[in-house]
Short mmCIF file of C-alpha atoms and ligand atoms in Angstrom, two decimals:
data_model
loop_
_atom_site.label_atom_id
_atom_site.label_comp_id
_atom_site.label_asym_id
_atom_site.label_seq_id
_atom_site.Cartn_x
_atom_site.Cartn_y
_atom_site.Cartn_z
CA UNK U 286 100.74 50.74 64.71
CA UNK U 287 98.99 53.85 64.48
CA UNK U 288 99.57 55.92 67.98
CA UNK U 289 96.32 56.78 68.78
CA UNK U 290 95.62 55.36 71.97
CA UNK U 291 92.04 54.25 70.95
CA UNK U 292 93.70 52.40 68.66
CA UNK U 293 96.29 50.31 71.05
CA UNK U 294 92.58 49.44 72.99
CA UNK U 295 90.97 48.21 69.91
CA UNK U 296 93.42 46.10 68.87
CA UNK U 297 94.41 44.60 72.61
CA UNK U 298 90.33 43.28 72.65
CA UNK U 299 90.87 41.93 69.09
CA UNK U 300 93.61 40.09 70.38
CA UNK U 301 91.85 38.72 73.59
CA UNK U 302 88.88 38.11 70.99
CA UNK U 303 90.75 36.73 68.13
CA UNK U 304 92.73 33.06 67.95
CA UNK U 305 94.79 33.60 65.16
CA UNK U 306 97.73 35.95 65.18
CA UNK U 307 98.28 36.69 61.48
CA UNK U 308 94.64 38.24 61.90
CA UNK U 309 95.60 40.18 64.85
CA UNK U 310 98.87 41.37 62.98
CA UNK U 311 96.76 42.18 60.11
CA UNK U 312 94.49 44.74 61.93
CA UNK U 313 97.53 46.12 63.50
CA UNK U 314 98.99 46.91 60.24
CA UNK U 315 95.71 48.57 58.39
CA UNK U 316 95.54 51.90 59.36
CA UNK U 317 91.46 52.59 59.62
CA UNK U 318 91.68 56.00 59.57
CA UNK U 319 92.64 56.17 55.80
CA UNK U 320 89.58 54.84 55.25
CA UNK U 321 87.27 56.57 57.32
CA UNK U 322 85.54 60.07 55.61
CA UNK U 323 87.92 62.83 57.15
CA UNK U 324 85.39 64.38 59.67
CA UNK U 325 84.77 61.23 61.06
CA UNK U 326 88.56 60.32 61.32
CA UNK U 327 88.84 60.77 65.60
CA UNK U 328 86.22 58.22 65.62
CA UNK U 329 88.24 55.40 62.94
CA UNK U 330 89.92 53.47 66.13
CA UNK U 331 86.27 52.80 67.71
CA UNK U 332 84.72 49.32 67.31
CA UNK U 333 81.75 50.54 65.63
CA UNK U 334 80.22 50.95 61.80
CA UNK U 335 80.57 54.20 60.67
CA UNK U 336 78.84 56.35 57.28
CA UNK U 337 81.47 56.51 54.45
CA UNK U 338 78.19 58.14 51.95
CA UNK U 339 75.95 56.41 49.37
CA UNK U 340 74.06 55.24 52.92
CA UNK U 341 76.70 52.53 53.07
CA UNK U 342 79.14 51.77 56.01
CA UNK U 343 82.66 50.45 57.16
CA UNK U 344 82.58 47.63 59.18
CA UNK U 345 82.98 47.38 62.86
CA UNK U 346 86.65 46.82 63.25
CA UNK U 347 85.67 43.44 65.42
CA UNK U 348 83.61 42.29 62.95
CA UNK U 349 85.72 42.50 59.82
CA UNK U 350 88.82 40.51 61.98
CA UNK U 351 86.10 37.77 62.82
CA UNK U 352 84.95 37.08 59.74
CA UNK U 353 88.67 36.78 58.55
CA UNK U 354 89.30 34.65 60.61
CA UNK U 355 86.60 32.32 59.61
CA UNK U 356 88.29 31.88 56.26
CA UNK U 357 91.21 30.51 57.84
CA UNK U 358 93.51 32.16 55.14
CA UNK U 359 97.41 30.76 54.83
CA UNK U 360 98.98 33.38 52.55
CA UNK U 361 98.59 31.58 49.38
CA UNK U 362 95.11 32.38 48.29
CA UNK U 363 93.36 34.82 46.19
CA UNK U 364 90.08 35.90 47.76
CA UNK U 365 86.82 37.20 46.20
CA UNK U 366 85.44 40.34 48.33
CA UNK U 367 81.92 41.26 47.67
CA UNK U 368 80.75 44.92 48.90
CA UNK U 369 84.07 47.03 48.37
CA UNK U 370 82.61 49.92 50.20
CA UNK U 371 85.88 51.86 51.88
CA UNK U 372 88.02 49.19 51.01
CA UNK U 373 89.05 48.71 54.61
CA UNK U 374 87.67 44.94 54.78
CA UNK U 375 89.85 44.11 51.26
CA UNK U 376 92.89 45.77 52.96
CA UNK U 377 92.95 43.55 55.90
CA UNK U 378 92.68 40.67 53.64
CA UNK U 379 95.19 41.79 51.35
CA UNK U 380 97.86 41.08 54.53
CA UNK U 381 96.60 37.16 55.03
CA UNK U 382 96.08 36.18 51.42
CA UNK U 383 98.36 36.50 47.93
CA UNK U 384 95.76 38.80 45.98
CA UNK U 385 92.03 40.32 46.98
CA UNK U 386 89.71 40.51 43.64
CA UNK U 387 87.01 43.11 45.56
CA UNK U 388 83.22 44.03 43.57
CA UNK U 389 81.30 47.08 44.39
CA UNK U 390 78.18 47.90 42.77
CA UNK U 391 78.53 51.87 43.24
CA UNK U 392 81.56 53.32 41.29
CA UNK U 393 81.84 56.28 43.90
CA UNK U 394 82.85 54.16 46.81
CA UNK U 395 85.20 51.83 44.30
CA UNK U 396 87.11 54.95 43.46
CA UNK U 397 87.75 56.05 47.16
CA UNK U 398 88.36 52.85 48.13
CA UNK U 399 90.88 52.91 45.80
CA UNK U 400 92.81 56.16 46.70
CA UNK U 401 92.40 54.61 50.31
CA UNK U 402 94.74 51.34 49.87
CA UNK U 403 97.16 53.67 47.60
CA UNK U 404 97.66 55.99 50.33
CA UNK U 405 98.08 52.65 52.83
CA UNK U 406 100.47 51.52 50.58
CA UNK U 407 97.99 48.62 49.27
CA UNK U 408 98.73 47.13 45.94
CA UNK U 409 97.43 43.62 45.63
CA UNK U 410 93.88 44.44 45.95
CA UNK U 411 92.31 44.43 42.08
CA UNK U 412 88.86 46.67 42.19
CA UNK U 413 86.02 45.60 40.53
CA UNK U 414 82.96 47.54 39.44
CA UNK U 415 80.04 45.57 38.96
CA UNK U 416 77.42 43.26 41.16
CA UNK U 417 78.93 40.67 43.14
CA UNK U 418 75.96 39.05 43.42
CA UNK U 419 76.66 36.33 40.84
CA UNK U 420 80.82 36.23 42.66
CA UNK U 421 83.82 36.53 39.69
CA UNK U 422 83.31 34.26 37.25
CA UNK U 423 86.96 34.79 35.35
CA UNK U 424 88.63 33.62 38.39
CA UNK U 425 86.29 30.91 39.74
CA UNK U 426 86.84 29.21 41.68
CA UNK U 427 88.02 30.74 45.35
CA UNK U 428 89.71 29.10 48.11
CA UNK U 429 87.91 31.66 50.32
CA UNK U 430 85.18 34.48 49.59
CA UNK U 431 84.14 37.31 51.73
CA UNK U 432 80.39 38.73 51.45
CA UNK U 433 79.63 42.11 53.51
CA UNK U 434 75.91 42.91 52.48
CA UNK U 435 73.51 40.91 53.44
CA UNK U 436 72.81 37.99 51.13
CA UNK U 437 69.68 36.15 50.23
CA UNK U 438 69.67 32.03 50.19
CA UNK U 439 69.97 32.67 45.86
CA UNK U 440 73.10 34.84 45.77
CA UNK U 441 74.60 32.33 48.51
CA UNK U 442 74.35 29.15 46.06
CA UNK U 443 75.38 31.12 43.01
CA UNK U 444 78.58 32.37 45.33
CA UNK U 445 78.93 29.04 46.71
CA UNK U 446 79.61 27.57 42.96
CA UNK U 447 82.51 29.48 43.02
CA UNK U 448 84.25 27.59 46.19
CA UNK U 449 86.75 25.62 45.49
CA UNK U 450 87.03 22.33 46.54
CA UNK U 451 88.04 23.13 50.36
CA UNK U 452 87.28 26.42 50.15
CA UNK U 453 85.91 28.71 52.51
CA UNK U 454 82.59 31.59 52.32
CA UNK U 455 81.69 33.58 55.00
CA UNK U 456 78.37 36.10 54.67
CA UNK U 457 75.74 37.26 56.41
CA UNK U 458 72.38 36.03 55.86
CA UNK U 459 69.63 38.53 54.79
CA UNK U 460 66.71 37.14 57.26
CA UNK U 461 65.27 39.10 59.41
CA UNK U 462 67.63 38.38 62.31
CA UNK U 463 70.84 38.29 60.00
CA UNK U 464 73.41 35.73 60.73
CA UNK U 465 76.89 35.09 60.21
CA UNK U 466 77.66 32.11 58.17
CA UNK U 467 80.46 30.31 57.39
CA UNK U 468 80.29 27.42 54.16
CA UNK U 469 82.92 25.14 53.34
CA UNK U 470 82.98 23.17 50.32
CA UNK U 471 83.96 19.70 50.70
CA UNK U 472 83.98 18.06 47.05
CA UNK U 473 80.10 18.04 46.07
CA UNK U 474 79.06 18.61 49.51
CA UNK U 475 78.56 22.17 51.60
CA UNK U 476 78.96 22.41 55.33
CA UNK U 477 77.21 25.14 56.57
CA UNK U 478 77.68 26.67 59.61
CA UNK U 479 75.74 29.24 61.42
CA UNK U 480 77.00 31.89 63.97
CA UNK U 481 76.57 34.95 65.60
CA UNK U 482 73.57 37.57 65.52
CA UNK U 483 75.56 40.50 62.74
CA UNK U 484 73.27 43.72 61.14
CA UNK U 485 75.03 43.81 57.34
CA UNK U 486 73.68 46.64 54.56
CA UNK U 487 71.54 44.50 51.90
CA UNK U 488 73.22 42.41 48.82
CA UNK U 489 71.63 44.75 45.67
CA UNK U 490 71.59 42.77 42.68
CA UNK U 491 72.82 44.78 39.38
CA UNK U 492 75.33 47.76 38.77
CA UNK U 493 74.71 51.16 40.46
CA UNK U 494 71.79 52.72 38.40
CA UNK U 495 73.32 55.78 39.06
CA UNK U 496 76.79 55.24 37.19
CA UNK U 497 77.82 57.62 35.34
CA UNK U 498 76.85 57.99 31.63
CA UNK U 499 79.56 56.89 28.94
CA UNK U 500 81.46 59.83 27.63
CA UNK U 501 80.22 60.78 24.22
CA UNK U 502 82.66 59.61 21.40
CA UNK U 503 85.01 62.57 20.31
CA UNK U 504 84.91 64.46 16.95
CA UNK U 505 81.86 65.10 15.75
N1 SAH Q 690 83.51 45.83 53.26
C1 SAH Q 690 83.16 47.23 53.38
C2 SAH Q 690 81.78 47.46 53.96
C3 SAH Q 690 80.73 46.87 53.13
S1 SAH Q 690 79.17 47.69 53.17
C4 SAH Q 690 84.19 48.01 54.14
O1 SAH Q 690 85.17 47.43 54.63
O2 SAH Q 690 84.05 49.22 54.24
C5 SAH Q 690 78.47 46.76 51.84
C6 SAH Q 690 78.89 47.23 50.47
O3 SAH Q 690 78.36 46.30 49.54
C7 SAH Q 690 78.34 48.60 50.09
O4 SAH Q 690 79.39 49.43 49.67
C8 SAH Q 690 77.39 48.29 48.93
O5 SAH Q 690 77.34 49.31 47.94
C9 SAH Q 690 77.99 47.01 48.37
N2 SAH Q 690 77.08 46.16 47.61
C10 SAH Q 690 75.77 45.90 47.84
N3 SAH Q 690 75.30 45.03 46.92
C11 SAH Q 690 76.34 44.74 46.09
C12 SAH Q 690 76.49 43.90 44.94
N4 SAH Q 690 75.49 43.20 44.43
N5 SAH Q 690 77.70 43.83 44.35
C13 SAH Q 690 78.75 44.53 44.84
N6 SAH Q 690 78.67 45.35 45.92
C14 SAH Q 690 77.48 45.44 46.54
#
């Protein structure tokens, strides 16, 4: 555990907070700070969001070990992460689950994201670049998925095609008072649960317009 004593407080109120242990152990081992732009580093052990550029933001530490523990994860699974952003969310669930598939719409954040779970040691977290809107269709379906933007009732039932049969989602909503829900498919059916008051970045549909340009072809 990372010897900051910030950190020691964070993690004691996760654990008063949080049932489930292998959660708990999980935030203990992710060290936040690697994630976290530099200057903002004394801050990473603070249970608040905080800017990692392109106007996006890491999680509040509290938040991210709630909403894993909503998908009830064994060890077996391979889980579907929508929003990349510092890759901090995908790392924790890389420690409860066998493989993290993780979208992000904006190439920028993929990359650091990336260099972020190399340097914490990370390798069973694949990076995607694209929308996660419309989930991972080459892998459908998930026993669990994990939204972090804000997502609108459409993106919800296209994501919730991609449960499995048991399966877990948890997102939240993109209504004016966002919510945190949690879906579980039960064959046909969907129980849908909703739960605390959360303020998520909005679900963008489509690729970063702002990716960069392919490289012109050599030799000409
Ligand atoms: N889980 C992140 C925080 C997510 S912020 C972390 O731990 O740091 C939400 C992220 O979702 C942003 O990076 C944003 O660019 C991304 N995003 C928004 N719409 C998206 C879409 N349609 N597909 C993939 N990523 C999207």
């Amino acid at each position: 555990m990372d010897s900051d004593p910030a950190a020691q407080l964070l993690l004691d109120e996760i654990g008063r907070r949080i049932g489930d242990p292998r959660v708990v152990a999980a935030m203990e081992e992710v060290p936040r700070p690697l994630f976290v732009p530099e200057p903002l580093r004394p801050d990473a052990w603070a249970n608040k969001p905080l800017a990692i550029g392109e106007e996006q933001t890491i999680s509040q530490p509290a938040l991210v070990a709630r909403m894993c523990e909503l998908l009830e994860l064994k060890g077996h699974e391979t889980v579907l992460d929508v929003g990349t952003g510092s890759g901090y969310h995908a790392a924790v669930l890389s420690r409860l689950a066998a493989r993290v598939i993780s979208i992000e719409r904006r190439p920028a954040l993929s990359q650091r994201a990336g260099e972020a779970l190399t340097a914490a040691g990370i390798n069973n977290v694949v990076l995607v670049i694209g929308d996660g809107s419309c989930g991972y269709p080459l892998n459908a379906p998930f026993t669990a998925i994990n939204v972090a933007a804000a997502t609108p009732p459409g993106a919800e039932e296209s994501l919730a095609r991609q449960l499995a049969d048991g399966g877990r989602m948890v997102l939240p909503t993109a209504a004016k008072v966002q919510r945190l829900v949690r879906l579980r498919r039960n064959g046909n059916r969907l129980i849908r649960e909703e739960l605390e008051e959360v303020a998520f970045v909005p679900l963008v549909a489509g690729q970063d317009a702002f990716s960069p340009a392919p490289l012109p072809s050599p030799g000409r």
